[in-house]
Amino acid sequence: MLKQLVKNKGALIGLVLIIILILVAIFAEFLVPHDPYDMDIWISYEAPGWFAEDSRYILGTDDMGRCVLSRIIMGSRVSLMVAGMATFAALFFGVGLGAIGGYMGGKMDALIMRFMDLILSIPAILLAIAIVATLGPGVVNAMIAIAIVRIPQMARVTRSMVLGIKEEDYIQAGKALGFSHFRILFKHILMNCFAPIIVVATLGMGTAIVVEASLSFLGLGAQPPIISWGRMLAMGREAIRSAPHLTLYPGLAIVFTVLGFNLLGDGLRDIFDPQLKQR
Amino acid sequence: MFKFTVRRMLQLVPVIVGISILVFLLVHLAPGDPIRLLLGEEATPEDYERLQRIYGFDRPLYVQYFSWAGNAIRGDFGVSIRQGVPVTALIYSRLPATMELAFFSVLFAVTFGVPLGVLAAIKRGSPIDLSSMVLALLGVSMPGFWLGLVLLTYVALNVGWLPMFGRGGSVFYGIGQLFTTFSTEALFDGFRYILLPALSIGTAMMAIITRLTRSSLLEIMGKDYIRTARAKGLGERVVVFKHGLRNALLPVVTIVGIQFGVMLGGAVITETVFAWPGVGRLIVNAISQRDFPIIQAGVLMLAVIFTLVNLIVDLSYALLNPRIRYD
């Protein structure tokens, strides 16, 4: 599989982007050229370094004179952490609900899937906004909101996979041998649903990052002093005439992150499902 | 077709009831106390109780739901806690702006997405194909509200005739003016305000439509009946557009419906960027003021619109593809 990954150009670029990003987030403290929290209003709104010869700030400074590059580097943590934990939680509950529904069938299945349909019938970002508005702004609540809106898709994919696999001969054999439902479901069925779930989760990371940025942009996500890209964009909007670099660069960070996950997700889908690639 | 339509419409009822319960509970389980917020610190317990009774917050939750839902069916969403005006009036005054924005975003996405996808499929492997695919990939990776900010910064600020914030008259009103008074002024006024917001919201959908049109057309063009059409000597243009594209567009119709919800969600934030006076901005402002009746009504309204759009898409899909009706 690793070989195929290297051969698939898109997936490789995506993977490299994501690895770089994760490394940046982990080693943020050592990579920042300046203290991202250090305020100095005498140098506020300084233009990016490659435009102004004498500037020490490559991507300029914000309204408080803080280094934009350092803040983008630090901000990668919140983006990745919120999106990652939310996707993980959505994966946990979504796969669980989808697997139980698909395996048990009947009323349980109908109940779970109708509830998933209900969540899907409200536009995801709108529902996330409403949930955070209810729970109150903050990183943890944003995470919960993103996880909730991401659950239905995971549940649907898992359910459809489980429905297909549970009729296979080897599952029937397992039942005949008297294995417990738990063992059959988790050891034999879910192990074989791995590929599409990974694809959906990877693509879902991109969505989760956009939703996180949207929530922070509206002031519903991470609260200061925590640095987040969405929040930086909201600040940049205030100074759109005088300091366009405040909206450009944090946004580019979001775009490249989402792009990375989209490329990897698309690539993985091609690898797992070679028929699609023929197109 | 009639039976299918009726069945599909009846299926809407439990969905809409479900949405209303979800929206109601969401707001009512909120930890913040709106009455405390409204009264401030110096209110007496008597004031508190009186206001609680006025808004009906002292009754059991299910009683509150039925009275709220009952009123909502009759078009009464209560009174805004902050502004003291009927919520229904507020929503209705904002709804046309949101719907117009949504309409032009979809229009933009379809009119550019489909031709681009067709072009990419016909010229498969060419620089046109490659660049349109790169464009599509970037389009889906870009948050719409950020694209809006970039367009504001680098386009609106440099082009004199594009305003940065707000909404002019309705474009539809402008079209009306064009035909009645032959004046283009109103049309241009509406158009210049809606251009950038519609671009920022529609780009992601355009990217998805481009990719889907391309892959769908490529698949169809490999089918036997296309070979038959070519074999009987039809021109390439007829083969691609009449035999290929008509069938290739079926999945595109579906994706427009699904993406409409994503787009409505994105519009909520983009409206904030452009100070577009729509329902999204109304909701966002209501959130910071904890004005629950507005949040409830706004979210419910957008969700119902999304559900109705999906119904229309399903129906038109069944109209285009008769096989669907009999499942």
Tab-separated table of N, CA and C in Angstrom, chain B residues 155-253:
chain	number	residue	atom	x	y	z
B	155	VAL	N	-10.031	42.728	-4.866
B	155	VAL	CA	-10.857	43.113	-6.008
B	155	VAL	C	-11.664	44.369	-5.685
B	156	ALA	N	-12.501	44.301	-4.653
B	156	ALA	CA	-13.388	45.425	-4.353
B	156	ALA	C	-12.610	46.706	-4.073
B	157	LEU	N	-11.463	46.571	-3.377
B	157	LEU	CA	-10.692	47.764	-3.026
B	157	LEU	C	-10.015	48.376	-4.246
B	158	ASN	N	-9.781	47.550	-5.276
B	158	ASN	CA	-9.081	48.051	-6.456
B	158	ASN	C	-10.013	48.454	-7.583
B	159	VAL	N	-11.229	47.871	-7.576
B	159	VAL	CA	-12.193	48.213	-8.615
B	159	VAL	C	-13.199	49.168	-8.008
B	160	GLY	N	-13.288	50.340	-8.582
B	160	GLY	CA	-14.116	51.383	-7.984
B	160	GLY	C	-15.586	51.052	-7.853
B	161	TRP	N	-16.158	50.334	-8.828
B	161	TRP	CA	-17.613	50.188	-8.857
B	161	TRP	C	-18.142	49.031	-8.012
B	162	LEU	N	-17.235	48.275	-7.373
B	162	LEU	CA	-17.721	47.181	-6.538
B	162	LEU	C	-17.754	47.612	-5.077
B	163	PRO	N	-18.941	47.630	-4.472
B	163	PRO	CA	-19.038	48.051	-3.079
B	163	PRO	C	-18.492	46.970	-2.152
B	164	MET	N	-18.082	47.326	-0.956
B	164	MET	CA	-17.509	46.355	-0.029
B	164	MET	C	-18.564	45.688	0.830
B	165	PHE	N	-19.542	46.457	1.279
B	165	PHE	CA	-20.501	45.886	2.216
B	165	PHE	C	-21.944	46.202	1.818
B	166	GLY	N	-22.853	45.385	2.305
B	166	GLY	CA	-24.270	45.678	2.164
B	166	GLY	C	-24.891	45.114	0.908
B	167	ARG	N	-26.148	45.497	0.685
B	167	ARG	CA	-26.893	44.985	-0.444
B	167	ARG	C	-27.590	46.145	-1.129
B	168	GLY	N	-27.581	46.158	-2.463
B	168	GLY	CA	-28.340	47.171	-3.198
B	168	GLY	C	-29.764	46.696	-3.327
B	169	GLY	N	-30.433	47.104	-4.371
B	169	GLY	CA	-31.779	46.602	-4.606
B	169	GLY	C	-31.706	45.162	-5.073
B	170	SER	N	-32.864	44.529	-5.158
B	170	SER	CA	-32.900	43.157	-5.638
B	170	SER	C	-32.591	43.113	-7.130
B	171	VAL	N	-31.838	42.089	-7.536
B	171	VAL	CA	-31.524	41.934	-8.952
B	171	VAL	C	-32.803	41.670	-9.741
B	172	PHE	N	-33.720	40.927	-9.119
B	172	PHE	CA	-34.980	40.617	-9.799
B	172	PHE	C	-35.787	41.886	-10.043
B	173	TYR	N	-35.733	42.793	-9.043
B	173	TYR	CA	-36.384	44.079	-9.221
B	173	TYR	C	-35.729	44.812	-10.401
B	174	GLY	N	-34.394	44.706	-10.463
B	174	GLY	CA	-33.640	45.336	-11.548
B	174	GLY	C	-34.048	44.797	-12.899
B	175	ILE	N	-34.243	43.462	-12.970
B	175	ILE	CA	-34.664	42.855	-14.235
B	175	ILE	C	-36.053	43.370	-14.616
B	176	GLY	N	-36.905	43.501	-13.603
B	176	GLY	CA	-38.238	44.045	-13.829
B	176	GLY	C	-38.170	45.452	-14.393
B	177	GLN	N	-37.288	46.244	-13.800
B	177	GLN	CA	-37.105	47.625	-14.251
B	177	GLN	C	-36.633	47.682	-15.695
B	178	LEU	N	-35.756	46.728	-16.025
B	178	LEU	CA	-35.191	46.683	-17.367
B	178	LEU	C	-36.299	46.516	-18.395
B	179	PHE	N	-37.280	45.682	-18.059
B	179	PHE	CA	-38.328	45.398	-19.024
B	179	PHE	C	-39.447	46.427	-19.003
B	180	THR	N	-39.607	47.132	-17.861
B	180	THR	CA	-40.712	48.086	-17.805
B	180	THR	C	-40.257	49.490	-18.175
B	181	THR	N	-39.097	49.905	-17.640
B	181	THR	CA	-38.680	51.292	-17.911
B	181	THR	C	-37.444	51.355	-18.783
B	182	PHE	N	-36.924	50.186	-19.186
B	182	PHE	CA	-35.708	50.110	-20.005
B	182	PHE	C	-34.516	50.790	-19.350
B	183	SER	N	-34.536	50.829	-18.011
B	183	SER	CA	-33.410	51.435	-17.311
B	183	SER	C	-32.552	50.323	-16.715
B	184	THR	N	-31.263	50.368	-16.943
B	184	THR	CA	-30.373	49.313	-16.443
B	184	THR	C	-29.828	49.658	-15.062
B	185	GLU	N	-30.172	50.833	-14.572
B	185	GLU	CA	-29.567	51.325	-13.331
B	185	GLU	C	-29.828	50.401	-12.144
B	186	ALA	N	-31.093	50.015	-11.971
B	186	ALA	CA	-31.463	49.171	-10.828
B	186	ALA	C	-30.813	47.800	-10.941
B	187	LEU	N	-30.747	47.280	-12.149
B	187	LEU	CA	-30.145	45.970	-12.371
B	187	LEU	C	-28.666	46.007	-12.019
B	188	PHE	N	-27.993	47.025	-12.507
B	188	PHE	CA	-26.568	47.156	-12.232
B	188	PHE	C	-26.314	47.336	-10.739
B	189	ASP	N	-27.185	48.107	-10.097
B	189	ASP	CA	-27.041	48.355	-8.669
B	189	ASP	C	-27.148	47.050	-7.877
B	190	GLY	N	-28.136	46.251	-8.204
B	190	GLY	CA	-28.293	44.971	-7.500
B	190	GLY	C	-27.128	44.053	-7.799
B	191	PHE	N	-26.716	44.040	-9.054
B	191	PHE	CA	-25.684	43.118	-9.521
B	191	PHE	C	-24.334	43.384	-8.857
B	192	ARG	N	-23.969	44.659	-8.759
B	192	ARG	CA	-22.628	44.939	-8.233
B	192	ARG	C	-22.513	44.589	-6.750
B	193	TYR	N	-23.641	44.606	-6.044
B	193	TYR	CA	-23.577	44.220	-4.633
B	193	TYR	C	-23.522	42.707	-4.458
B	194	ILE	N	-24.221	41.981	-5.317
B	194	ILE	CA	-24.355	40.548	-5.108
B	194	ILE	C	-23.190	39.764	-5.716
B	195	LEU	N	-22.435	40.401	-6.611
B	195	LEU	CA	-21.397	39.682	-7.367
B	195	LEU	C	-20.393	38.957	-6.470
B	196	LEU	N	-19.721	39.713	-5.605
B	196	LEU	CA	-18.660	39.095	-4.794
B	196	LEU	C	-19.185	38.093	-3.766
B	197	PRO	N	-20.275	38.401	-3.037
B	197	PRO	CA	-20.797	37.376	-2.114
B	197	PRO	C	-21.178	36.081	-2.840
B	198	ALA	N	-21.818	36.213	-4.003
B	198	ALA	CA	-22.242	35.010	-4.731
B	198	ALA	C	-21.027	34.222	-5.212
B	199	LEU	N	-19.984	34.950	-5.652
B	199	LEU	CA	-18.746	34.287	-6.078
B	199	LEU	C	-18.144	33.507	-4.926
B	200	SER	N	-18.067	34.126	-3.742
B	200	SER	CA	-17.402	33.443	-2.627
B	200	SER	C	-18.183	32.235	-2.153
B	201	ILE	N	-19.515	32.329	-2.194
B	201	ILE	CA	-20.308	31.185	-1.744
B	201	ILE	C	-20.353	30.099	-2.813
B	202	GLY	N	-20.426	30.526	-4.097
B	202	GLY	CA	-20.630	29.560	-5.163
B	202	GLY	C	-19.392	28.810	-5.619
B	203	THR	N	-18.205	29.328	-5.290
B	203	THR	CA	-16.982	28.721	-5.824
B	203	THR	C	-16.812	27.257	-5.418
B	204	ALA	N	-17.040	26.948	-4.157
B	204	ALA	CA	-16.872	25.561	-3.712
B	204	ALA	C	-17.826	24.641	-4.463
B	205	MET	N	-19.058	25.094	-4.631
B	205	MET	CA	-20.031	24.282	-5.345
B	205	MET	C	-19.631	24.136	-6.813
B	206	MET	N	-19.114	25.214	-7.388
B	206	MET	CA	-18.655	25.152	-8.767
B	206	MET	C	-17.561	24.102	-8.904
B	207	ALA	N	-16.630	24.093	-7.968
B	207	ALA	CA	-15.527	23.138	-8.016
B	207	ALA	C	-16.061	21.704	-7.975
B	208	ILE	N	-17.021	21.462	-7.092
B	208	ILE	CA	-17.577	20.110	-6.978
B	208	ILE	C	-18.317	19.723	-8.255
B	209	ILE	N	-19.071	20.679	-8.814
B	209	ILE	CA	-19.814	20.399	-10.050
B	209	ILE	C	-18.842	20.109	-11.198
B	210	THR	N	-17.741	20.885	-11.268
B	210	THR	CA	-16.753	20.654	-12.323
B	210	THR	C	-16.209	19.237	-12.256
B	211	ARG	N	-15.798	18.825	-11.065
B	211	ARG	CA	-15.226	17.486	-10.909
B	211	ARG	C	-16.228	16.403	-11.259
B	212	LEU	N	-17.454	16.592	-10.777
B	212	LEU	CA	-18.476	15.560	-10.985
B	212	LEU	C	-18.883	15.484	-12.454
B	213	THR	N	-19.068	16.661	-13.099
B	213	THR	CA	-19.435	16.667	-14.515
B	213	THR	C	-18.369	15.941	-15.331
B	214	ARG	N	-17.108	16.236	-15.008
B	214	ARG	CA	-16.016	15.620	-15.737
B	214	ARG	C	-16.033	14.101	-15.593
B	215	SER	N	-16.066	13.618	-14.341
B	215	SER	CA	-15.970	12.168	-14.146
B	215	SER	C	-17.224	11.473	-14.660
B	216	SER	N	-18.377	12.123	-14.493
B	216	SER	CA	-19.629	11.533	-14.952
B	216	SER	C	-19.656	11.441	-16.483
B	217	LEU	N	-19.216	12.514	-17.133
B	217	LEU	CA	-19.211	12.518	-18.605
B	217	LEU	C	-18.213	11.495	-19.140
B	218	LEU	N	-17.056	11.408	-18.495
B	218	LEU	CA	-16.046	10.434	-18.934
B	218	LEU	C	-16.595	9.015	-18.846
B	219	GLU	N	-17.354	8.757	-17.769
B	219	GLU	CA	-17.907	7.419	-17.611
B	219	GLU	C	-18.940	7.121	-18.701
B	220	ILE	N	-19.820	8.113	-18.923
B	220	ILE	CA	-20.877	7.927	-19.925
B	220	ILE	C	-20.278	7.730	-21.321
B	221	MET	N	-19.213	8.502	-21.607
B	221	MET	CA	-18.633	8.448	-22.955
B	221	MET	C	-18.007	7.088	-23.258
B	222	GLY	N	-17.845	6.264	-22.230
B	222	GLY	CA	-17.308	4.929	-22.460
B	222	GLY	C	-18.407	3.893	-22.687
B	223	LYS	N	-19.663	4.351	-22.598
B	223	LYS	CA	-20.794	3.405	-22.710
B	223	LYS	C	-21.029	2.959	-24.150
B	224	ASP	N	-21.715	1.836	-24.283
B	224	ASP	CA	-21.979	1.270	-25.607
B	224	ASP	C	-22.822	2.177	-26.494
B	225	TYR	N	-23.854	2.807	-25.891
B	225	TYR	CA	-24.742	3.591	-26.748
B	225	TYR	C	-24.056	4.820	-27.337
B	226	ILE	N	-22.960	5.242	-26.689
B	226	ILE	CA	-22.187	6.338	-27.268
B	226	ILE	C	-21.449	5.829	-28.506
B	227	ARG	N	-20.938	4.598	-28.385
B	227	ARG	CA	-20.258	4.013	-29.540
B	227	ARG	C	-21.254	3.838	-30.693
B	228	THR	N	-22.473	3.415	-30.320
B	228	THR	CA	-23.520	3.261	-31.341
B	228	THR	C	-23.792	4.595	-32.022
B	229	ALA	N	-23.932	5.627	-31.202
B	229	ALA	CA	-24.228	6.947	-31.748
B	229	ALA	C	-23.131	7.389	-32.708
B	230	ARG	N	-21.888	7.132	-32.305
B	230	ARG	CA	-20.767	7.499	-33.185
B	230	ARG	C	-20.797	6.654	-34.452
B	231	ALA	N	-21.096	5.357	-34.258
B	231	ALA	CA	-21.063	4.421	-35.383
B	231	ALA	C	-22.097	4.789	-36.433
B	232	LYS	N	-23.227	5.332	-35.961
B	232	LYS	CA	-24.219	5.679	-36.982
B	232	LYS	C	-23.927	7.036	-37.612
B	233	GLY	N	-22.771	7.560	-37.339
B	233	GLY	CA	-22.296	8.716	-38.071
B	233	GLY	C	-22.707	10.070	-37.528
B	234	LEU	N	-23.148	10.123	-36.271
B	234	LEU	CA	-23.502	11.416	-35.690
B	234	LEU	C	-22.250	12.258	-35.459
B	235	GLY	N	-22.427	13.566	-35.553
B	235	GLY	CA	-21.298	14.456	-35.302
B	235	GLY	C	-20.898	14.395	-33.832
B	236	GLU	N	-19.637	14.694	-33.568
B	236	GLU	CA	-19.125	14.608	-32.210
B	236	GLU	C	-19.908	15.526	-31.260
B	237	ARG	N	-20.272	16.687	-31.781
B	237	ARG	CA	-21.010	17.639	-30.955
B	237	ARG	C	-22.334	17.047	-30.477
B	238	VAL	N	-23.046	16.442	-31.370
B	238	VAL	CA	-24.332	15.834	-31.028
B	238	VAL	C	-24.127	14.681	-30.038
B	239	VAL	N	-23.094	13.889	-30.288
B	239	VAL	CA	-22.823	12.750	-29.408
B	239	VAL	C	-22.551	13.242	-27.985
B	240	VAL	N	-21.667	14.229	-27.865
B	240	VAL	CA	-21.279	14.706	-26.535
B	240	VAL	C	-22.460	15.371	-25.829
B	241	PHE	N	-23.129	16.286	-26.514
B	241	PHE	CA	-24.132	17.075	-25.812
B	241	PHE	C	-25.476	16.372	-25.690
B	242	LYS	N	-25.917	15.721	-26.760
B	242	LYS	CA	-27.252	15.138	-26.707
B	242	LYS	C	-27.242	13.774	-26.025
B	243	HIS	N	-26.260	12.957	-26.345
B	243	HIS	CA	-26.251	11.611	-25.784
B	243	HIS	C	-25.437	11.524	-24.492
B	244	GLY	N	-24.329	12.228	-24.472
B	244	GLY	CA	-23.459	12.135	-23.302
B	244	GLY	C	-23.911	13.021	-22.158
B	245	LEU	N	-23.918	14.322	-22.399
B	245	LEU	CA	-24.124	15.276	-21.319
B	245	LEU	C	-25.494	15.115	-20.648
B	246	ARG	N	-26.506	14.857	-21.440
B	246	ARG	CA	-27.851	14.744	-20.844
B	246	ARG	C	-27.893	13.673	-19.781
B	247	ASN	N	-27.196	12.584	-20.024
B	247	ASN	CA	-27.157	11.522	-19.014
B	247	ASN	C	-26.147	11.822	-17.913
B	248	ALA	N	-25.071	12.485	-18.294
B	248	ALA	CA	-24.021	12.766	-17.318
B	248	ALA	C	-24.489	13.767	-16.268
B	249	LEU	N	-25.496	14.574	-16.621
B	249	LEU	CA	-25.924	15.623	-15.697
B	249	LEU	C	-26.809	15.107	-14.560
B	250	LEU	N	-27.291	13.866	-14.683
B	250	LEU	CA	-28.160	13.342	-13.618
B	250	LEU	C	-27.516	13.404	-12.232
B	251	PRO	N	-26.304	12.853	-12.061
B	251	PRO	CA	-25.693	12.970	-10.718
B	251	PRO	C	-25.418	14.410	-10.321
B	252	VAL	N	-25.225	15.289	-11.322
B	252	VAL	CA	-24.971	16.694	-11.004
B	252	VAL	C	-26.192	17.320	-10.338
B	253	VAL	N	-27.379	16.945	-10.818
B	253	VAL	CA	-28.617	17.449	-10.214
B	253	VAL	C	-28.666	17.061	-8.731
